[in-house]
Short mmCIF file of C-alpha atoms and ligand atoms in Angstrom, two decimals:
data_model
loop_
_atom_site.label_atom_id
_atom_site.label_comp_id
_atom_site.label_asym_id
_atom_site.label_seq_id
_atom_site.Cartn_x
_atom_site.Cartn_y
_atom_site.Cartn_z
CA UNK A 1 24.21 7.24 -18.42
CA UNK A 2 21.88 9.04 -20.78
CA UNK A 3 21.51 12.70 -20.93
CA UNK A 4 18.18 14.30 -21.45
CA UNK A 5 18.19 18.00 -20.93
CA UNK A 6 19.45 18.02 -17.08
CA UNK A 7 17.71 14.41 -16.40
CA UNK A 8 20.81 11.71 -16.12
CA UNK A 9 19.54 8.48 -16.61
CA UNK A 10 20.64 4.96 -14.97
CA UNK A 11 18.72 2.20 -16.85
CA UNK A 12 18.11 -1.03 -14.97
CA UNK A 13 19.71 -4.17 -15.98
CA UNK A 14 16.95 -6.29 -15.81
CA UNK A 15 13.37 -5.47 -16.06
CA UNK A 16 10.88 -6.74 -13.76
CA UNK A 17 7.91 -6.30 -16.51
CA UNK A 18 7.75 -10.23 -16.63
CA UNK A 19 6.33 -10.39 -13.51
CA UNK A 20 3.44 -8.48 -13.70
CA UNK A 21 0.08 -9.55 -15.88
CA UNK A 22 -0.86 -6.19 -16.93
CA UNK A 23 -4.58 -7.58 -17.58
CA UNK A 24 -4.90 -8.38 -14.29
CA UNK A 25 -3.59 -5.59 -11.57
CA UNK A 26 -3.93 -5.05 -7.76
CA UNK A 27 -4.02 -1.48 -7.82
CA UNK A 28 -1.22 0.06 -5.96
CA UNK A 29 1.04 -3.26 -6.08
CA UNK A 30 3.06 -2.93 -8.48
CA UNK A 31 5.96 -0.47 -9.33
CA UNK A 32 7.58 0.29 -12.79
CA UNK A 33 11.46 -0.30 -12.89
CA UNK A 34 12.12 3.30 -12.71
CA UNK A 35 12.14 6.28 -10.40
CA UNK A 36 12.48 9.72 -10.99
CA UNK A 37 14.54 11.64 -7.68
CA UNK A 38 16.30 15.25 -6.74
CA UNK A 39 17.13 16.60 -3.63
CA UNK A 40 16.85 20.37 -2.62
CA UNK A 41 19.64 21.30 -0.70
CA UNK A 42 21.67 24.92 -0.17
CA UNK A 43 18.90 26.21 -1.67
CA UNK A 44 18.80 24.63 -5.45
CA UNK A 45 17.31 21.53 -6.47
CA UNK A 46 20.16 19.19 -7.38
CA UNK A 47 21.02 16.01 -9.31
CA UNK A 48 17.80 15.73 -11.45
CA UNK A 49 17.89 11.88 -11.80
CA UNK A 50 15.89 8.41 -13.58
CA UNK A 51 17.53 5.68 -11.46
CA UNK A 52 16.39 1.89 -10.86
CA UNK A 53 13.39 1.74 -8.42
CA UNK A 54 14.66 1.14 -5.08
CA UNK A 55 14.28 1.64 -1.68
CA UNK A 56 15.68 4.84 0.00
CA UNK A 57 17.27 5.13 3.89
CA UNK A 58 15.75 8.15 5.73
CA UNK A 59 17.46 9.63 9.11
CA UNK A 60 15.05 8.59 11.98
CA UNK A 61 14.73 12.41 12.65
CA UNK A 62 13.40 13.20 8.98
CA UNK A 63 11.50 15.98 9.52
CA UNK A 64 8.35 15.14 7.54
CA UNK A 65 8.46 12.03 9.70
CA UNK A 66 7.90 14.55 12.66
CA UNK A 67 5.65 17.04 11.38
CA UNK A 68 4.39 15.72 7.98
CA UNK A 69 5.91 17.97 5.32
CA UNK A 70 4.75 16.00 2.58
CA UNK A 71 2.81 16.58 -0.29
CA UNK A 72 1.77 14.46 -3.54
CA UNK A 73 0.20 14.90 -6.94
CA UNK A 74 -1.42 11.97 -8.78
CA UNK A 75 -1.73 11.95 -12.97
CA UNK A 76 -1.90 9.29 -15.48
CA UNK A 77 0.00 8.06 -18.84
CA UNK A 78 -2.21 6.41 -21.22
CA UNK A 79 -1.69 4.20 -24.33
CA UNK A 80 -3.69 3.13 -27.34
CA UNK A 81 -4.01 0.39 -29.83
CA UNK A 82 -1.39 2.04 -31.87
CA UNK A 83 1.20 2.44 -29.28
CA UNK A 84 0.90 6.21 -28.97
CA UNK A 85 1.08 7.48 -25.23
CA UNK A 86 -0.14 10.54 -23.96
CA UNK A 87 -0.06 12.62 -20.84
CA UNK A 88 -3.27 14.45 -19.51
CA UNK A 89 -2.87 18.15 -18.46
CA UNK A 90 0.52 17.29 -16.35
CA UNK A 91 1.22 21.23 -16.56
CA UNK A 92 -1.75 21.37 -13.60
CA UNK A 93 -0.37 19.24 -11.61
CA UNK A 94 2.84 21.01 -11.68
CA UNK A 95 1.27 23.92 -10.64
CA UNK A 96 -1.09 22.45 -8.14
CA UNK A 97 2.10 20.83 -6.48
CA UNK A 98 3.57 24.02 -6.05
CA UNK A 99 0.47 25.57 -4.75
CA UNK A 100 0.37 22.51 -1.71
CA UNK A 101 4.28 23.49 -1.30
CA UNK A 102 4.15 27.05 -0.49
CA UNK A 103 1.13 26.13 1.99
CA UNK A 104 3.32 23.48 3.99
CA UNK A 105 6.34 26.04 3.74
CA UNK A 106 8.37 23.85 1.18
CA UNK A 107 10.51 24.75 -1.82
CA UNK A 108 8.83 25.02 -4.99
CA UNK A 109 9.83 22.53 -7.68
CA UNK A 110 10.73 23.84 -11.44
CA UNK A 111 7.35 23.24 -13.15
CA UNK A 112 9.13 22.38 -16.93
CA UNK A 113 11.57 19.83 -14.76
CA UNK A 114 8.25 18.38 -13.33
CA UNK A 115 6.46 17.77 -16.75
CA UNK A 116 10.05 16.66 -17.99
CA UNK A 117 10.48 14.46 -15.51
CA UNK A 118 6.81 12.95 -15.62
CA UNK A 119 7.66 12.13 -19.53
CA UNK A 120 11.16 10.56 -19.70
CA UNK A 121 10.34 8.51 -16.88
CA UNK A 122 6.79 7.40 -18.91
CA UNK A 123 9.38 6.79 -22.04
CA UNK A 124 11.41 4.69 -20.19
CA UNK A 125 8.90 2.20 -18.77
CA UNK A 126 6.03 2.73 -21.37
CA UNK A 127 6.25 -1.07 -21.76
CA UNK A 128 4.38 -0.68 -18.55
CA UNK A 129 1.31 0.81 -19.88
CA UNK A 130 -1.88 -1.36 -20.09
CA UNK A 131 -3.44 -0.56 -22.88
CA UNK A 132 -7.30 -1.99 -21.81
CA UNK A 133 -10.29 0.09 -21.78
CA UNK A 134 -9.82 2.33 -18.63
CA UNK A 135 -6.65 1.13 -18.12
CA UNK A 136 -3.02 3.03 -17.50
CA UNK A 137 -0.32 3.98 -15.82
CA UNK A 138 -0.26 5.98 -12.31
CA UNK A 139 1.91 8.27 -11.71
CA UNK A 140 2.94 9.32 -8.06
CA UNK A 141 5.35 12.65 -8.13
CA UNK A 142 5.91 13.50 -3.91
CA UNK A 143 8.26 15.69 -1.97
CA UNK A 144 9.09 15.46 1.51
CA UNK A 145 11.16 16.95 4.00
CA UNK A 146 14.25 15.02 4.08
CA UNK A 147 16.57 16.65 6.47
CA UNK A 148 17.29 15.42 10.00
CA UNK A 149 15.79 18.17 12.29
CA UNK A 150 13.85 17.91 15.50
CA UNK A 151 13.03 21.42 15.97
CA UNK A 152 9.60 22.61 14.70
CA UNK A 153 10.14 24.83 11.80
CA UNK A 154 10.13 24.31 8.19
CA UNK A 155 13.38 21.94 7.11
CA UNK A 156 16.16 22.86 5.08
CA UNK A 157 16.45 19.76 2.41
CA UNK A 158 13.93 17.79 0.61
CA UNK A 159 13.76 15.30 -1.68
CA UNK A 160 11.00 14.77 -4.68
CA UNK A 161 10.69 11.73 -6.21
CA UNK A 162 8.03 10.57 -8.88
CA UNK A 163 7.42 6.64 -9.30
CA UNK A 164 4.59 4.78 -11.32
CA UNK A 165 2.63 2.11 -10.98
CA UNK A 166 0.27 0.26 -13.28
CA UNK A 167 -3.14 0.01 -13.05
CA UNK A 168 -6.50 -1.42 -14.60
CA UNK A 169 -9.88 0.32 -14.88
CA UNK A 170 -11.18 1.45 -11.96
CA UNK A 171 -14.34 -0.15 -10.92
CA UNK A 172 -16.39 -0.31 -8.01
CA UNK A 173 -19.73 -0.45 -7.11
CA UNK A 174 -21.85 2.95 -7.70
CA UNK A 175 -20.82 4.51 -4.00
CA UNK A 176 -23.26 4.35 -1.04
CA UNK A 177 -21.78 8.21 0.32
CA UNK A 178 -23.03 9.12 4.37
CA UNK A 179 -23.11 12.80 5.26
CA UNK A 180 -20.55 13.73 7.65
CA UNK A 181 -21.93 16.10 10.31
CA UNK A 182 -19.12 15.92 12.97
CA UNK A 183 -15.72 15.39 11.56
CA UNK A 184 -14.11 17.88 9.64
CA UNK A 185 -12.03 17.42 6.29
CA UNK A 186 -10.74 21.09 5.80
CA UNK A 187 -11.40 24.47 7.21
CA UNK A 188 -11.36 28.10 6.03
CA UNK A 189 -7.38 28.93 6.81
CA UNK A 190 -6.28 25.24 6.39
CA UNK A 191 -4.84 23.08 4.26
CA UNK A 192 -7.71 21.46 2.79
CA UNK A 193 -7.06 23.18 -0.96
CA UNK A 194 -3.52 21.57 -0.88
CA UNK A 195 -2.69 17.81 -1.53
CA UNK A 196 -0.67 17.56 2.05
CA UNK A 197 -0.17 14.08 2.89
CA UNK A 198 -1.82 15.04 6.71
CA UNK A 199 -5.15 15.78 5.30
CA UNK A 200 -5.33 12.17 4.15
CA UNK A 201 -4.47 10.86 7.63
CA UNK A 202 -7.46 12.80 9.47
CA UNK A 203 -9.73 11.48 7.18
CA UNK A 204 -8.74 8.21 7.87
CA UNK A 205 -11.06 7.35 11.27
CA UNK A 206 -14.18 9.26 9.91
CA UNK A 207 -14.22 6.98 6.74
CA UNK A 208 -13.43 3.80 8.50
CA UNK A 209 -16.39 4.73 11.10
CA UNK A 210 -18.78 5.40 8.17
CA UNK A 211 -17.05 1.81 6.24
CA UNK A 212 -18.19 -0.09 9.53
CA UNK A 213 -21.45 1.39 9.36
CA UNK A 214 -21.83 0.14 5.45
CA UNK A 215 -20.71 3.14 3.43
CA UNK A 216 -17.96 3.23 1.00
CA UNK A 217 -17.08 7.07 2.21
CA UNK A 218 -17.90 10.39 3.26
CA UNK A 219 -19.63 13.17 1.95
CA UNK A 220 -17.60 16.27 3.82
CA UNK A 221 -19.05 19.16 4.52
CA UNK A 222 -18.00 22.92 5.59
CA UNK A 223 -16.46 22.97 9.01
CA UNK A 224 -18.59 23.46 12.31
CA UNK A 225 -21.80 24.05 10.40
CA UNK A 226 -21.72 20.98 8.19
CA UNK A 227 -24.29 22.82 6.14
CA UNK A 228 -22.87 22.83 2.73
CA UNK A 229 -21.47 20.07 0.92
CA UNK A 230 -17.50 20.14 -0.23
CA UNK A 231 -16.31 17.57 -1.68
CA UNK A 232 -17.01 13.16 -1.82
CA UNK A 233 -14.11 11.09 -0.01
CA UNK A 234 -11.45 12.43 -1.93
CA UNK A 235 -12.77 13.83 -4.65
CA UNK A 236 -14.62 16.69 -6.24
CA UNK A 237 -18.93 16.51 -6.08
CA UNK A 238 -20.84 17.32 -9.06
CA UNK A 239 -25.00 17.25 -8.63
CA UNK A 240 -27.05 18.02 -11.80
CA UNK A 241 -30.27 19.27 -10.64
CA UNK A 242 -32.58 19.66 -13.07
CA UNK A 243 -30.58 21.03 -16.52
CA UNK A 244 -28.30 22.69 -14.55
CA UNK A 245 -24.77 20.82 -13.21
CA UNK A 246 -23.50 22.35 -10.32
CA UNK A 247 -20.20 21.75 -8.16
CA UNK A 248 -19.30 23.46 -4.68
CA UNK A 249 -16.92 26.74 -5.47
CA UNK A 250 -13.60 26.96 -4.69
CA UNK A 251 -13.42 29.98 -3.15
CA UNK A 252 -13.02 29.25 0.68
CA UNK A 253 -9.74 27.24 -0.22
CA UNK A 254 -11.45 24.54 1.63
CA UNK A 255 -11.82 22.49 -1.53
CA UNK A 256 -9.23 20.48 -3.42
CA UNK A 257 -9.20 22.58 -7.36
CA UNK A 258 -9.22 18.73 -9.30
CA UNK A 259 -8.27 18.89 -12.70
CA UNK A 260 -10.96 16.43 -13.38
CA UNK A 261 -13.23 18.75 -11.62
CA UNK A 262 -11.89 21.98 -14.25
CA UNK A 263 -11.97 19.39 -17.11
CA UNK A 264 -15.62 18.78 -16.52
CA UNK A 265 -16.43 22.06 -16.31
CA UNK A 266 -15.19 23.11 -19.39
CA UNK A 267 -16.68 20.05 -21.35
CA UNK A 268 -20.01 20.80 -19.54
CA UNK A 269 -19.92 24.45 -20.99
CA UNK A 270 -18.62 23.13 -24.31
CA UNK A 271 -21.73 20.68 -24.17
CA UNK A 272 -23.92 24.02 -23.95
CA UNK A 273 -25.05 22.88 -20.56
CA UNK A 274 -25.95 25.58 -18.07
CA UNK A 275 -23.28 25.51 -15.23
CA UNK A 276 -22.87 26.73 -11.65
CA UNK A 277 -20.15 26.66 -9.06
CA UNK A 278 -21.96 27.65 -5.76
CA UNK A 279 -22.36 26.23 -2.39
CA UNK A 280 -25.09 23.61 -2.41
CA UNK A 281 -26.75 23.16 1.31
CA UNK A 282 -27.70 19.05 2.28
CA UNK A 283 -30.80 19.80 2.94
CA UNK A 284 -31.15 21.49 -0.79
CA UNK A 285 -29.40 18.44 -1.99
CA UNK A 286 -32.41 16.04 -0.11
CA UNK A 287 -35.22 18.29 -1.05
CA UNK A 288 -33.90 17.62 -4.77
CA UNK A 289 -34.05 13.75 -4.07
CA UNK A 290 -37.65 13.90 -2.89
CA UNK A 291 -38.84 16.22 -5.33
CA UNK A 292 -37.13 14.15 -8.37
CA UNK A 293 -35.05 17.17 -9.81
CA UNK A 294 -31.70 15.53 -8.51
CA UNK A 295 -30.63 14.17 -12.25
CA UNK A 296 -26.90 13.09 -11.67
CA UNK A 297 -24.35 12.97 -8.94
CA UNK A 298 -21.24 11.84 -9.05
CA UNK A 299 -17.52 12.37 -7.58
CA UNK A 300 -14.54 13.21 -9.90
CA UNK A 301 -10.97 12.53 -10.14
CA UNK A 302 -7.98 11.16 -11.91
CA UNK A 303 -8.21 7.99 -10.18
CA UNK A 304 -11.97 6.71 -11.24
CA UNK A 305 -12.62 10.02 -13.30
CA UNK A 306 -16.09 9.60 -12.56
CA UNK A 307 -17.77 7.83 -9.74
CA UNK A 308 -21.39 7.53 -10.02
CA UNK A 309 -23.25 7.64 -6.31
CA UNK A 310 -25.86 5.64 -5.68
CA UNK A 311 -27.40 6.45 -2.09
CA UNK A 312 -26.89 9.17 0.29
CA UNK A 313 -27.10 8.48 4.24
CA UNK A 314 -28.20 11.43 6.10
CA UNK A 315 -29.35 11.66 9.85
CA UNK A 316 -29.96 7.91 9.70
CA UNK A 317 -31.87 7.76 6.68
CA UNK A 318 -31.11 6.29 3.42
CA UNK A 319 -31.68 8.28 0.15
CA UNK A 320 -31.59 6.64 -3.33
CA UNK A 321 -30.27 8.53 -6.07
CA UNK A 322 -31.33 8.29 -9.70
CA UNK A 323 -30.72 5.44 -11.46
CA UNK A 324 -27.37 5.03 -13.78
CA UNK A 325 -28.49 4.48 -17.07
CA UNK A 326 -30.12 7.28 -16.77
CA UNK A 327 -27.78 9.74 -16.09
CA UNK A 328 -26.91 11.18 -19.45
CA UNK A 329 -24.33 13.58 -18.46
CA UNK A 330 -21.76 11.68 -16.19
CA UNK A 331 -22.10 8.90 -19.16
CA UNK A 332 -21.17 10.84 -22.00
CA UNK A 333 -18.12 12.67 -19.98
CA UNK A 334 -16.47 9.35 -18.36
CA UNK A 335 -16.63 8.08 -22.12
CA UNK A 336 -15.43 11.42 -23.66
CA UNK A 337 -12.77 11.92 -21.34
CA UNK A 338 -11.47 8.27 -21.67
CA UNK A 339 -11.64 8.79 -25.66
CA UNK A 340 -9.48 11.97 -25.75
CA UNK A 341 -7.07 11.11 -23.18
CA UNK A 342 -6.47 7.95 -25.27
CA UNK A 343 -5.96 9.94 -28.47
CA UNK A 344 -9.04 8.88 -29.63
CA UNK A 345 -10.90 11.69 -30.92
CA UNK A 346 -9.49 15.54 -31.39
CA UNK A 347 -8.32 17.31 -28.56
CA UNK A 348 -10.13 20.67 -28.85
CA UNK A 349 -8.75 21.73 -25.52
CA UNK A 350 -4.89 20.82 -26.21
CA UNK A 351 -5.58 19.16 -22.76
CA UNK A 352 -3.16 16.23 -24.51
CA UNK A 353 0.54 15.54 -24.33
CA UNK A 354 2.04 13.11 -26.62
CA UNK A 355 5.04 11.50 -25.24
CA UNK A 356 5.37 8.96 -28.01
C1 PLP B 401 -6.35 14.88 -5.83
C2 PLP B 401 -8.00 14.92 -5.10
C3 PLP B 401 -9.53 15.47 -5.96
C4 PLP B 401 -9.42 15.25 -7.38
O1 PLP B 401 -8.13 15.98 -8.20
P1 PLP B 401 -7.57 15.37 -9.55
O2 PLP B 401 -7.06 16.46 -10.27
O3 PLP B 401 -9.17 15.61 -10.46
O4 PLP B 401 -7.16 14.17 -9.33
C5 PLP B 401 -10.57 16.05 -5.25
N1 PLP B 401 -10.25 15.95 -3.94
C6 PLP B 401 -9.21 15.61 -3.54
C7 PLP B 401 -9.18 16.09 -1.39
C8 PLP B 401 -8.09 15.05 -3.91
O5 PLP B 401 -7.13 14.68 -2.92
#
């Protein structure tokens, strides 16, 4: 047992790394040798520890399985050719974890311990981080109500865990998306701004209907009237109309406040590009495609960083977006963020944390 601050560490006797080809990974299939676990009981977080990756047992009445008190985060660790390892703005994930926790009536988790636990886990399993372009170690912190309670009320006991999974460059064809006009991901007063497990469950069925029609994902619009664009799948959405970068605003709490979104806005301002956080009507988007004023359109999130949108379906009609090679800003931002995260360029915004 090693003690680091207050996290105890029990190392595995046998690494599984030799069974994995880090250059050829299936997304989400491999998990590193260790995991972090911590329980909330008697009104306090207890016994934060890193242990060999293993199954957990649950009581069948575990509250999370019935009433859905479950939240998560997603962030990545990056390694370069000099074997330096970095995290990208992990304190933002710690902060957002507690925003989600509060909305789901769950206890907050100490933000310093969150970052410390991520760092220790990454240090211990650093050999699992692939170095190739676009590759990283995906880190998944999550919390769920672990107490057996059948009454509908906030549980008194929770489990917080962190595990990690090596991933290659996210590659997908440029997205074909369908504008959703009936189903809803999020509504004012709801939980759309939280990374709550139930939000993703509720989005699966409408997404599947779109996939059956040949689209990769949905563009979510505001609940009930479906006039304004909110997000693209599980990513934030950006448009470039002429020279201006535009993304929908967070004020109605129906949009998840992405860390990639915030980084791209900061970068665009630095790049002296006019930036607007304002509502975008579906009709404005369609007209901009018809007039040729739409220059760029992409989803933004930790998994893909930037996922270009190539085609939009609206009211049974397909609209082609500008060719990818003409999209200056998103190409620049994707490259810049990749280099910054890997420690290959300066870090003027202090976004990087060096783990080792
Ligand atoms: C996680 C997530 C995002 C992107 O957030 P990042 O911090 O950039 O990864 C956007 N929208 C939804 C619905 C999400 O769950």
